[in-house]
């Protein structure tokens, strides 16, 4: 019996030692792999493991040279800089040694890039982007609703909780997205967001290299990209470089004392974005805007830290290459360090010259938005490389124009006309992303007081004006939010995306007559837009609105489109004489929405009440 106890004790101690050894061998390496032939030959690896700063890294692989090793305050990090200019595809051992003893061994892979990867085409004016909040679109795999290790569990009855939508649900409905006529897909953040509450929205990243397992896996995200591409749909990734989630793994072991802004004392941003361009702004206000936190659960990253800056840039390039992305939407673009954002976009566009990145700068002032676009000559000398921005000024002007009456000389459509007239401020207004609404604001149908006719006018404008249109999921079926400003309701579940839903928007089952009509209207307009080079790239000429009617033309070569937006409650007789420079000898136009032909050889044309006409001119 005594001997038996000794054996048990010996076995127990042995297991403890094995477990301790296994724990000691844990090594995180980011990025986990890389590619040969990237334009920038330098690669920084972040290594994290217990007390690894005391170890010596050893790398032996053809064409890979270890140029620099950086130790930081935390003993659990090493930052390696590799010269990859002559690297050959293949695997090699990354070793961390203590003398002659190998403490850690990691198999690193240098992959071969896909053919023509550097010349990938980003989203452009020929595209229409469909915006999806993944937790609320479709639950394609109920097995990942709750995942061990993820703190927040599914609760579909909680408007701010997780509802179970996932990547599988999007994959299962790619046919619907394609048939509707969308050609690009912007999905709200899919990366791990292991926060204790309201984690569904994805904007509090806790791991930059892992898809949240409640959405799926990295491999499933790549599969989505591949299948979408086969359907002619580009994948746009939603990224956040300004802040992380308070449960990010860094927060348990920050590498340096300056990894975060206000790392030791919480300070909230003032949201005064104007301070960046304001020639009279106090430095205090500029610094607080960039360095302050959104909320205590979103630590603000200090991109002036060179190691962190390189980490974030490489993470972006990794996702573009790994997931074959067709674009990026960058959250809160103006909030991070401006010099870093300039370098970030420069590096991305240098690596992928035909790519596209759209930044979020939520200002209604076109001058503030224009400041950030590539090619803009700014008085303070700031140089940006950002190709595109979200056109918040047009969105606000559109909804104001549609809600306002036409009784005054500067009311109604004039709000929209006047904002579009400021396009001279932009270096490239054609590359702005225009939209009726998004995930952070009331649904367009709600903004327009649940008026379906006005909603059609809004969509007709967004899909025919200059720029790249973006439509939020559910707009096509008149989704609305009865409680204005409530994000949990704005991002409500898409009907038919969950087993047992009585209404199925994917098939049309159970939709109201008005919803079906809007869905068909959107589908016709989107699929026609695919064929119209004039709308994609044509010159835009608009006429000052008059008596509730706004008219503009899109022209490219012999192709001409005349858009007439009539807000009047009754039919309106539109005099055609002033449009002679565009109409010339054209005698008729066919409405792309109804197929009806209109005689343009007469002095007037009768407009249907409160409706758009989109005429192909012949």
mmCIF file of C-alpha atoms in Angstrom, residues 227-602:
data_model
loop_
_atom_site.group_PDB
_atom_site.id
_atom_site.type_symbol
_atom_site.label_atom_id
_atom_site.label_comp_id
_atom_site.label_asym_id
_atom_site.label_seq_id
_atom_site.Cartn_x
_atom_site.Cartn_y
_atom_site.Cartn_z
ATOM 1 C CA UNK A 227 -17.686 31.477 -53.086
ATOM 2 C CA UNK A 228 -18.624 35.158 -53.254
ATOM 3 C CA UNK A 229 -15.975 35.733 -55.909
ATOM 4 C CA UNK A 230 -17.462 32.918 -57.961
ATOM 5 C CA UNK A 231 -20.771 34.800 -57.825
ATOM 6 C CA UNK A 232 -19.119 38.031 -58.952
ATOM 7 C CA UNK A 233 -19.208 39.526 -55.437
ATOM 8 C CA UNK A 234 -16.200 41.275 -53.876
ATOM 9 C CA UNK A 235 -15.589 40.894 -50.148
ATOM 10 C CA UNK A 236 -15.021 44.112 -48.170
ATOM 11 C CA UNK A 237 -13.568 43.695 -44.683
ATOM 12 C CA UNK A 238 -14.558 46.017 -41.846
ATOM 13 C CA UNK A 239 -11.453 46.966 -39.853
ATOM 14 C CA UNK A 240 -10.783 48.969 -36.663
ATOM 15 C CA UNK A 241 -7.296 50.293 -35.954
ATOM 16 C CA UNK A 242 -8.271 53.047 -33.529
ATOM 17 C CA UNK A 243 -9.102 50.862 -30.554
ATOM 18 C CA UNK A 244 -9.429 47.312 -29.258
ATOM 19 C CA UNK A 245 -11.751 45.613 -26.795
ATOM 20 C CA UNK A 246 -10.908 45.705 -23.100
ATOM 21 C CA UNK A 247 -10.698 41.889 -23.167
ATOM 22 C CA UNK A 248 -8.066 41.790 -25.908
ATOM 23 C CA UNK A 249 -5.288 39.389 -24.888
ATOM 24 C CA UNK A 250 -2.805 42.287 -24.920
ATOM 25 C CA UNK A 251 -4.590 43.840 -21.941
ATOM 26 C CA UNK A 252 -3.379 41.034 -19.676
ATOM 27 C CA UNK A 253 0.237 41.697 -20.675
ATOM 28 C CA UNK A 254 0.839 45.008 -22.471
ATOM 29 C CA UNK A 255 4.193 44.996 -24.290
ATOM 30 C CA UNK A 256 5.190 48.587 -23.440
ATOM 31 C CA UNK A 257 4.131 51.530 -21.313
ATOM 32 C CA UNK A 258 2.960 53.384 -24.421
ATOM 33 C CA UNK A 259 1.022 50.660 -26.247
ATOM 34 C CA UNK A 260 -2.187 52.543 -25.417
ATOM 35 C CA UNK A 261 -3.028 56.213 -25.249
ATOM 36 C CA UNK A 262 -3.770 57.258 -21.675
ATOM 37 C CA UNK A 263 -2.590 53.806 -20.689
ATOM 38 C CA UNK A 264 -2.602 54.555 -16.976
ATOM 39 C CA UNK A 265 -5.418 57.131 -16.702
ATOM 40 C CA UNK A 266 -8.662 56.823 -18.672
ATOM 41 C CA UNK A 267 -9.590 59.864 -20.723
ATOM 42 C CA UNK A 268 -12.474 60.050 -23.180
ATOM 43 C CA UNK A 269 -12.161 61.538 -26.663
ATOM 44 C CA UNK A 270 -13.847 64.889 -27.248
ATOM 45 C CA UNK A 271 -15.017 63.806 -30.739
ATOM 46 C CA UNK A 272 -13.948 67.246 -32.078
ATOM 47 C CA UNK A 273 -12.829 66.043 -35.500
ATOM 48 C CA UNK A 274 -12.763 69.653 -36.726
ATOM 49 C CA UNK A 275 -9.696 70.239 -34.556
ATOM 50 C CA UNK A 276 -7.539 68.288 -37.030
ATOM 51 C CA UNK A 277 -8.004 70.901 -39.783
ATOM 52 C CA UNK A 278 -8.880 73.933 -37.663
ATOM 53 C CA UNK A 279 -6.060 76.520 -38.030
ATOM 54 C CA UNK A 280 -7.014 77.969 -34.650
ATOM 55 C CA UNK A 281 -7.418 74.710 -32.720
ATOM 56 C CA UNK A 282 -5.600 74.213 -29.441
ATOM 57 C CA UNK A 283 -3.156 71.301 -29.438
ATOM 58 C CA UNK A 284 -4.999 70.003 -26.380
ATOM 59 C CA UNK A 285 -8.193 69.540 -28.399
ATOM 60 C CA UNK A 286 -6.407 67.875 -31.321
ATOM 61 C CA UNK A 287 -4.560 65.470 -29.045
ATOM 62 C CA UNK A 288 -7.647 64.581 -27.033
ATOM 63 C CA UNK A 289 -9.596 63.844 -30.203
ATOM 64 C CA UNK A 290 -6.968 61.399 -31.461
ATOM 65 C CA UNK A 291 -5.817 59.903 -28.158
ATOM 66 C CA UNK A 292 -8.979 59.783 -26.053
ATOM 67 C CA UNK A 293 -10.952 56.573 -25.674
ATOM 68 C CA UNK A 294 -14.488 56.073 -26.970
ATOM 69 C CA UNK A 295 -15.620 54.301 -23.816
ATOM 70 C CA UNK A 296 -13.827 52.421 -20.996
ATOM 71 C CA UNK A 297 -14.357 49.098 -22.812
ATOM 72 C CA UNK A 298 -12.472 50.329 -25.922
ATOM 73 C CA UNK A 299 -8.798 51.030 -25.089
ATOM 74 C CA UNK A 300 -7.319 53.516 -27.560
ATOM 75 C CA UNK A 301 -4.250 52.297 -29.444
ATOM 76 C CA UNK A 302 -1.134 54.436 -29.697
ATOM 77 C CA UNK A 303 -0.102 54.080 -33.327
ATOM 78 C CA UNK A 304 2.936 56.319 -32.682
ATOM 79 C CA UNK A 305 4.516 53.224 -31.152
ATOM 80 C CA UNK A 306 6.497 51.899 -34.127
ATOM 81 C CA UNK A 307 6.116 48.223 -33.189
ATOM 82 C CA UNK A 308 2.347 48.536 -32.899
ATOM 83 C CA UNK A 309 2.119 50.558 -36.123
ATOM 84 C CA UNK A 310 3.956 47.866 -38.066
ATOM 85 C CA UNK A 311 1.840 45.156 -36.438
ATOM 86 C CA UNK A 312 -1.388 46.858 -37.587
ATOM 87 C CA UNK A 313 -0.148 47.490 -41.124
ATOM 88 C CA UNK A 314 0.993 43.900 -41.548
ATOM 89 C CA UNK A 315 -2.257 42.583 -40.120
ATOM 90 C CA UNK A 316 -4.120 44.466 -42.840
ATOM 91 C CA UNK A 317 -1.882 43.125 -45.599
ATOM 92 C CA UNK A 318 -2.205 39.620 -44.159
ATOM 93 C CA UNK A 319 -6.007 39.676 -44.354
ATOM 94 C CA UNK A 320 -6.020 41.099 -47.892
ATOM 95 C CA UNK A 321 -3.694 38.355 -49.087
ATOM 96 C CA UNK A 322 -5.114 35.529 -46.971
ATOM 97 C CA UNK A 323 -8.819 36.159 -47.587
ATOM 98 C CA UNK A 324 -8.479 37.555 -51.127
ATOM 99 C CA UNK A 325 -10.245 40.768 -50.180
ATOM 100 C CA UNK A 326 -11.798 43.195 -52.647
ATOM 101 C CA UNK A 327 -11.790 46.164 -50.302
ATOM 102 C CA UNK A 328 -11.604 47.531 -46.771
ATOM 103 C CA UNK A 329 -13.967 49.743 -44.816
ATOM 104 C CA UNK A 330 -11.978 51.497 -42.101
ATOM 105 C CA UNK A 331 -13.900 52.408 -38.970
ATOM 106 C CA UNK A 332 -13.439 55.846 -37.311
ATOM 107 C CA UNK A 333 -10.808 56.809 -39.869
ATOM 108 C CA UNK A 334 -9.886 60.211 -38.449
ATOM 109 C CA UNK A 335 -9.527 59.066 -34.818
ATOM 110 C CA UNK A 336 -6.141 57.260 -34.925
ATOM 111 C CA UNK A 337 -2.872 59.141 -35.277
ATOM 112 C CA UNK A 338 -3.102 61.011 -38.639
ATOM 113 C CA UNK A 339 0.522 60.327 -39.615
ATOM 114 C CA UNK A 340 -0.025 56.619 -39.018
ATOM 115 C CA UNK A 341 -3.195 56.550 -41.122
ATOM 116 C CA UNK A 342 -1.303 58.218 -43.956
ATOM 117 C CA UNK A 343 1.397 55.549 -43.752
ATOM 118 C CA UNK A 344 -1.145 52.737 -43.370
ATOM 119 C CA UNK A 345 -3.021 53.693 -46.529
ATOM 120 C CA UNK A 346 0.220 54.342 -48.393
ATOM 121 C CA UNK A 347 1.477 50.854 -47.587
ATOM 122 C CA UNK A 348 -1.822 49.205 -48.540
ATOM 123 C CA UNK A 349 -2.112 51.066 -51.842
ATOM 124 C CA UNK A 350 1.572 50.558 -52.634
ATOM 125 C CA UNK A 351 1.128 46.807 -52.249
ATOM 126 C CA UNK A 352 -2.215 46.757 -54.117
ATOM 127 C CA UNK A 353 -2.440 49.752 -56.522
ATOM 128 C CA UNK A 354 -5.944 48.867 -57.821
ATOM 129 C CA UNK A 355 -7.399 48.147 -54.412
ATOM 130 C CA UNK A 356 -9.946 50.353 -52.647
ATOM 131 C CA UNK A 357 -10.317 51.484 -49.050
ATOM 132 C CA UNK A 358 -13.221 53.576 -47.774
ATOM 133 C CA UNK A 359 -12.826 55.508 -44.558
ATOM 134 C CA UNK A 360 -15.518 56.510 -42.105
ATOM 135 C CA UNK A 361 -15.385 60.230 -41.310
ATOM 136 C CA UNK A 362 -18.807 61.028 -39.879
ATOM 137 C CA UNK A 363 -18.993 64.715 -40.608
ATOM 138 C CA UNK A 364 -21.733 66.541 -42.495
ATOM 139 C CA UNK A 365 -19.216 69.129 -43.657
ATOM 140 C CA UNK A 366 -17.803 68.186 -47.094
ATOM 141 C CA UNK A 367 -14.628 70.152 -46.390
ATOM 142 C CA UNK A 368 -13.894 67.972 -43.356
ATOM 143 C CA UNK A 369 -14.517 64.767 -45.309
ATOM 144 C CA UNK A 370 -12.526 65.920 -48.354
ATOM 145 C CA UNK A 371 -9.431 66.525 -46.217
ATOM 146 C CA UNK A 372 -8.801 62.784 -45.926
ATOM 147 C CA UNK A 373 -9.012 61.790 -49.591
ATOM 148 C CA UNK A 374 -5.994 60.921 -51.687
ATOM 149 C CA UNK A 375 -4.919 63.775 -53.942
ATOM 150 C CA UNK A 376 -6.363 66.528 -51.778
ATOM 151 C CA UNK A 377 -4.018 69.513 -51.404
ATOM 152 C CA UNK A 378 -4.423 70.497 -47.763
ATOM 153 C CA UNK A 379 -3.360 73.905 -46.398
ATOM 154 C CA UNK A 380 -1.547 72.289 -43.463
ATOM 155 C CA UNK A 381 0.422 70.021 -45.803
ATOM 156 C CA UNK A 382 -1.159 66.753 -44.664
ATOM 157 C CA UNK A 383 -0.905 64.049 -47.328
ATOM 158 C CA UNK A 384 -3.446 61.260 -47.438
ATOM 159 C CA UNK A 385 -3.438 58.101 -49.533
ATOM 160 C CA UNK A 386 -7.032 57.091 -48.762
ATOM 161 C CA UNK A 387 -8.942 56.484 -52.026
ATOM 162 C CA UNK A 388 -12.535 56.690 -50.757
ATOM 163 C CA UNK A 389 -14.710 58.031 -47.947
ATOM 164 C CA UNK A 390 -18.262 57.490 -46.766
ATOM 165 C CA UNK A 391 -20.327 60.421 -48.053
ATOM 166 C CA UNK A 392 -22.162 61.431 -44.900
ATOM 167 C CA UNK A 393 -22.908 64.954 -46.210
ATOM 168 C CA UNK A 394 -24.902 63.534 -49.141
ATOM 169 C CA UNK A 395 -26.742 61.075 -46.885
ATOM 170 C CA UNK A 396 -27.880 63.828 -44.523
ATOM 171 C CA UNK A 397 -28.799 66.184 -47.356
ATOM 172 C CA UNK A 398 -30.819 63.474 -49.099
ATOM 173 C CA UNK A 399 -32.982 62.659 -46.085
ATOM 174 C CA UNK A 400 -33.455 66.355 -45.288
ATOM 175 C CA UNK A 401 -34.447 67.051 -48.893
ATOM 176 C CA UNK A 402 -37.004 64.261 -48.934
ATOM 177 C CA UNK A 403 -38.577 65.239 -45.596
ATOM 178 C CA UNK A 404 -38.635 68.959 -46.278
ATOM 179 C CA UNK A 405 -41.434 70.697 -48.197
ATOM 180 C CA UNK A 406 -40.845 72.551 -51.461
ATOM 181 C CA UNK A 407 -42.420 75.843 -50.453
ATOM 182 C CA UNK A 408 -39.296 78.021 -50.267
ATOM 183 C CA UNK A 409 -36.459 79.024 -52.562
ATOM 184 C CA UNK A 410 -33.944 76.968 -50.534
ATOM 185 C CA UNK A 411 -36.056 74.061 -49.294
ATOM 186 C CA UNK A 412 -36.704 70.486 -50.410
ATOM 187 C CA UNK A 413 -34.436 69.166 -53.134
ATOM 188 C CA UNK A 414 -32.238 72.267 -52.851
ATOM 189 C CA UNK A 415 -30.589 70.777 -49.735
ATOM 190 C CA UNK A 416 -29.263 67.919 -51.844
ATOM 191 C CA UNK A 417 -28.454 70.028 -54.880
ATOM 192 C CA UNK A 418 -26.383 72.445 -52.787
ATOM 193 C CA UNK A 419 -24.310 69.715 -51.123
ATOM 194 C CA UNK A 420 -23.580 67.950 -54.416
ATOM 195 C CA UNK A 421 -22.443 71.317 -55.770
ATOM 196 C CA UNK A 422 -19.557 71.263 -53.246
ATOM 197 C CA UNK A 423 -17.904 68.330 -55.026
ATOM 198 C CA UNK A 424 -15.161 70.734 -56.101
ATOM 199 C CA UNK A 425 -13.751 70.211 -52.600
ATOM 200 C CA UNK A 426 -12.941 66.562 -53.289
ATOM 201 C CA UNK A 427 -9.933 65.215 -55.148
ATOM 202 C CA UNK A 428 -12.073 62.359 -56.515
ATOM 203 C CA UNK A 429 -15.820 62.658 -55.809
ATOM 204 C CA UNK A 430 -16.562 59.719 -58.102
ATOM 205 C CA UNK A 431 -14.872 57.388 -55.603
ATOM 206 C CA UNK A 432 -17.009 58.366 -52.602
ATOM 207 C CA UNK A 433 -19.395 55.779 -51.146
ATOM 208 C CA UNK A 434 -22.985 57.027 -51.116
ATOM 209 C CA UNK A 435 -25.685 55.444 -48.981
ATOM 210 C CA UNK A 436 -29.227 56.038 -47.669
ATOM 211 C CA UNK A 437 -28.402 54.626 -44.208
ATOM 212 C CA UNK A 438 -26.092 52.250 -42.374
ATOM 213 C CA UNK A 439 -25.765 50.211 -39.179
ATOM 214 C CA UNK A 440 -25.205 53.277 -36.969
ATOM 215 C CA UNK A 441 -28.264 55.332 -37.865
ATOM 216 C CA UNK A 442 -32.027 54.993 -38.173
ATOM 217 C CA UNK A 443 -33.207 52.960 -41.114
ATOM 218 C CA UNK A 444 -33.934 55.084 -44.192
ATOM 219 C CA UNK A 445 -37.570 53.960 -44.123
ATOM 220 C CA UNK A 446 -37.753 55.239 -40.531
ATOM 221 C CA UNK A 447 -35.951 58.473 -41.381
ATOM 222 C CA UNK A 448 -38.539 59.072 -44.095
ATOM 223 C CA UNK A 449 -41.475 58.450 -41.741
ATOM 224 C CA UNK A 450 -42.196 55.017 -43.216
ATOM 225 C CA UNK A 451 -43.077 56.479 -46.600
ATOM 226 C CA UNK A 452 -42.331 53.830 -49.229
ATOM 227 C CA UNK A 453 -42.581 56.281 -52.127
ATOM 228 C CA UNK A 454 -39.960 58.573 -50.597
ATOM 229 C CA UNK A 455 -37.776 55.542 -49.891
ATOM 230 C CA UNK A 456 -37.915 54.640 -53.584
ATOM 231 C CA UNK A 457 -36.849 58.168 -54.469
ATOM 232 C CA UNK A 458 -33.934 57.851 -52.048
ATOM 233 C CA UNK A 459 -32.777 54.563 -53.574
ATOM 234 C CA UNK A 460 -33.208 55.868 -57.110
ATOM 235 C CA UNK A 461 -30.919 58.768 -56.272
ATOM 236 C CA UNK A 462 -28.274 56.697 -54.464
ATOM 237 C CA UNK A 463 -28.118 54.177 -57.315
ATOM 238 C CA UNK A 464 -27.826 56.733 -60.133
ATOM 239 C CA UNK A 465 -25.766 59.606 -58.726
ATOM 240 C CA UNK A 466 -21.974 59.750 -58.806
ATOM 241 C CA UNK A 467 -20.058 57.451 -56.489
ATOM 242 C CA UNK A 468 -20.249 53.881 -55.219
ATOM 243 C CA UNK A 469 -23.612 52.929 -53.677
ATOM 244 C CA UNK A 470 -23.978 50.995 -50.417
ATOM 245 C CA UNK A 471 -27.308 49.542 -49.254
ATOM 246 C CA UNK A 472 -27.926 48.192 -45.733
ATOM 247 C CA UNK A 473 -29.470 44.728 -45.466
ATOM 248 C CA UNK A 474 -33.249 44.889 -45.125
ATOM 249 C CA UNK A 475 -33.698 48.209 -46.914
ATOM 250 C CA UNK A 476 -35.054 46.183 -49.809
ATOM 251 C CA UNK A 477 -37.917 44.925 -47.599
ATOM 252 C CA UNK A 478 -38.604 48.221 -45.793
ATOM 253 C CA UNK A 479 -37.029 47.213 -42.492
ATOM 254 C CA UNK A 480 -37.513 49.964 -39.916
ATOM 255 C CA UNK A 481 -36.897 50.747 -36.258
ATOM 256 C CA UNK A 482 -39.836 51.952 -34.182
ATOM 257 C CA UNK A 483 -37.474 53.255 -31.503
ATOM 258 C CA UNK A 484 -35.254 55.859 -33.213
ATOM 259 C CA UNK A 485 -31.589 55.664 -32.294
ATOM 260 C CA UNK A 486 -31.769 52.189 -30.755
ATOM 261 C CA UNK A 487 -28.939 50.263 -32.414
ATOM 262 C CA UNK A 488 -30.174 46.898 -31.217
ATOM 263 C CA UNK A 489 -33.417 47.443 -33.116
ATOM 264 C CA UNK A 490 -31.820 49.143 -36.121
ATOM 265 C CA UNK A 491 -29.746 45.965 -36.515
ATOM 266 C CA UNK A 492 -32.714 43.669 -36.195
ATOM 267 C CA UNK A 493 -32.888 40.136 -37.588
ATOM 268 C CA UNK A 494 -33.450 39.674 -41.314
ATOM 269 C CA UNK A 495 -36.704 37.780 -41.699
ATOM 270 C CA UNK A 496 -36.159 34.218 -42.873
ATOM 271 C CA UNK A 497 -32.629 33.966 -41.572
ATOM 272 C CA UNK A 498 -33.581 31.768 -38.590
ATOM 273 C CA UNK A 499 -35.203 28.344 -38.506
ATOM 274 C CA UNK A 500 -38.865 28.729 -37.718
ATOM 275 C CA UNK A 501 -39.237 32.322 -38.966
ATOM 276 C CA UNK A 502 -42.802 32.771 -40.198
ATOM 277 C CA UNK A 503 -41.745 35.411 -42.728
ATOM 278 C CA UNK A 504 -38.966 34.642 -45.192
ATOM 279 C CA UNK A 505 -37.580 37.596 -47.124
ATOM 280 C CA UNK A 506 -35.238 35.317 -49.073
ATOM 281 C CA UNK A 507 -38.191 33.570 -50.720
ATOM 282 C CA UNK A 508 -40.808 36.326 -50.333
ATOM 283 C CA UNK A 509 -43.019 34.126 -48.163
ATOM 284 C CA UNK A 510 -45.114 36.209 -45.784
ATOM 285 C CA UNK A 511 -43.892 39.627 -46.954
ATOM 286 C CA UNK A 512 -46.512 42.332 -47.316
ATOM 287 C CA UNK A 513 -47.499 43.638 -50.731
ATOM 288 C CA UNK A 514 -45.563 46.842 -50.033
ATOM 289 C CA UNK A 515 -42.456 44.908 -48.977
ATOM 290 C CA UNK A 516 -42.568 42.712 -52.077
ATOM 291 C CA UNK A 517 -42.993 45.780 -54.261
ATOM 292 C CA UNK A 518 -39.942 47.439 -52.706
ATOM 293 C CA UNK A 519 -37.890 44.266 -53.058
ATOM 294 C CA UNK A 520 -38.742 43.993 -56.754
ATOM 295 C CA UNK A 521 -38.111 47.712 -57.272
ATOM 296 C CA UNK A 522 -34.656 47.385 -55.724
ATOM 297 C CA UNK A 523 -33.860 44.233 -57.675
ATOM 298 C CA UNK A 524 -34.828 45.780 -61.024
ATOM 299 C CA UNK A 525 -32.836 48.916 -60.342
ATOM 300 C CA UNK A 526 -29.742 47.067 -59.127
ATOM 301 C CA UNK A 527 -29.636 44.625 -62.023
ATOM 302 C CA UNK A 528 -30.170 47.400 -64.558
ATOM 303 C CA UNK A 529 -27.387 49.407 -62.950
ATOM 304 C CA UNK A 530 -24.944 46.571 -63.655
ATOM 305 C CA UNK A 531 -25.385 47.280 -67.379
ATOM 306 C CA UNK A 532 -25.099 51.074 -67.332
ATOM 307 C CA UNK A 533 -21.654 52.445 -68.078
ATOM 308 C CA UNK A 534 -23.136 55.937 -68.005
ATOM 309 C CA UNK A 535 -24.073 55.502 -64.342
ATOM 310 C CA UNK A 536 -20.770 53.822 -63.521
ATOM 311 C CA UNK A 537 -18.450 56.380 -65.046
ATOM 312 C CA UNK A 538 -20.473 58.921 -66.995
ATOM 313 C CA UNK A 539 -20.477 62.670 -66.645
ATOM 314 C CA UNK A 540 -23.122 64.028 -64.282
ATOM 315 C CA UNK A 541 -25.056 67.189 -65.146
ATOM 316 C CA UNK A 542 -27.785 68.311 -62.767
ATOM 317 C CA UNK A 543 -30.327 71.106 -63.081
ATOM 318 C CA UNK A 544 -31.460 73.247 -60.186
ATOM 319 C CA UNK A 545 -34.592 71.637 -58.698
ATOM 320 C CA UNK A 546 -37.845 73.382 -59.492
ATOM 321 C CA UNK A 547 -41.274 72.872 -57.948
ATOM 322 C CA UNK A 548 -40.422 69.551 -56.328
ATOM 323 C CA UNK A 549 -38.665 68.017 -59.327
ATOM 324 C CA UNK A 550 -34.944 67.261 -59.513
ATOM 325 C CA UNK A 551 -33.453 66.320 -62.900
ATOM 326 C CA UNK A 552 -29.957 65.167 -63.788
ATOM 327 C CA UNK A 553 -28.213 63.307 -66.598
ATOM 328 C CA UNK A 554 -25.485 60.670 -66.726
ATOM 329 C CA UNK A 555 -23.644 60.508 -70.038
ATOM 330 C CA UNK A 556 -20.868 58.332 -71.429
ATOM 331 C CA UNK A 557 -20.289 58.364 -75.159
ATOM 332 C CA UNK A 558 -23.571 57.625 -76.900
ATOM 333 C CA UNK A 559 -25.170 56.290 -73.716
ATOM 334 C CA UNK A 560 -27.379 58.767 -71.893
ATOM 335 C CA UNK A 561 -29.572 58.370 -68.838
ATOM 336 C CA UNK A 562 -32.049 61.013 -67.659
ATOM 337 C CA UNK A 563 -33.077 60.783 -63.999
ATOM 338 C CA UNK A 564 -36.225 62.633 -62.931
ATOM 339 C CA UNK A 565 -37.156 62.616 -59.241
ATOM 340 C CA UNK A 566 -40.667 63.942 -58.628
ATOM 341 C CA UNK A 567 -41.664 64.594 -55.006
ATOM 342 C CA UNK A 568 -45.087 66.017 -55.844
ATOM 343 C CA UNK A 569 -48.140 64.162 -54.605
ATOM 344 C CA UNK A 570 -49.788 64.648 -57.992
ATOM 345 C CA UNK A 571 -48.683 64.144 -61.612
ATOM 346 C CA UNK A 572 -46.487 66.974 -62.828
ATOM 347 C CA UNK A 573 -46.058 68.400 -66.319
ATOM 348 C CA UNK A 574 -42.323 68.864 -66.801
ATOM 349 C CA UNK A 575 -41.268 71.360 -69.458
ATOM 350 C CA UNK A 576 -38.377 69.985 -71.498
ATOM 351 C CA UNK A 577 -37.001 73.077 -73.251
ATOM 352 C CA UNK A 578 -34.239 73.800 -70.712
ATOM 353 C CA UNK A 579 -32.861 70.276 -71.052
ATOM 354 C CA UNK A 580 -32.161 70.760 -74.778
ATOM 355 C CA UNK A 581 -28.336 70.663 -74.363
ATOM 356 C CA UNK A 582 -28.619 67.064 -73.138
ATOM 357 C CA UNK A 583 -31.675 65.932 -75.089
ATOM 358 C CA UNK A 584 -30.674 67.477 -78.444
ATOM 359 C CA UNK A 585 -32.408 65.374 -81.089
ATOM 360 C CA UNK A 586 -33.483 62.607 -78.697
ATOM 361 C CA UNK A 587 -37.172 61.854 -79.108
ATOM 362 C CA UNK A 588 -37.893 59.201 -76.507
ATOM 363 C CA UNK A 589 -36.800 57.633 -73.279
ATOM 364 C CA UNK A 590 -37.619 54.255 -71.749
ATOM 365 C CA UNK A 591 -38.095 53.956 -67.998
ATOM 366 C CA UNK A 592 -35.824 51.166 -66.744
ATOM 367 C CA UNK A 593 -38.204 50.493 -63.835
ATOM 368 C CA UNK A 594 -41.470 50.015 -65.715
ATOM 369 C CA UNK A 595 -40.486 49.641 -69.362
ATOM 370 C CA UNK A 596 -42.810 52.500 -70.289
ATOM 371 C CA UNK A 597 -41.691 54.741 -73.151
ATOM 372 C CA UNK A 598 -41.981 58.530 -72.844
ATOM 373 C CA UNK A 599 -42.203 60.906 -75.782
ATOM 374 C CA UNK A 600 -39.518 63.540 -75.314
ATOM 375 C CA UNK A 601 -40.146 65.245 -78.653
ATOM 376 C CA UNK A 602 -43.035 67.208 -77.152
#
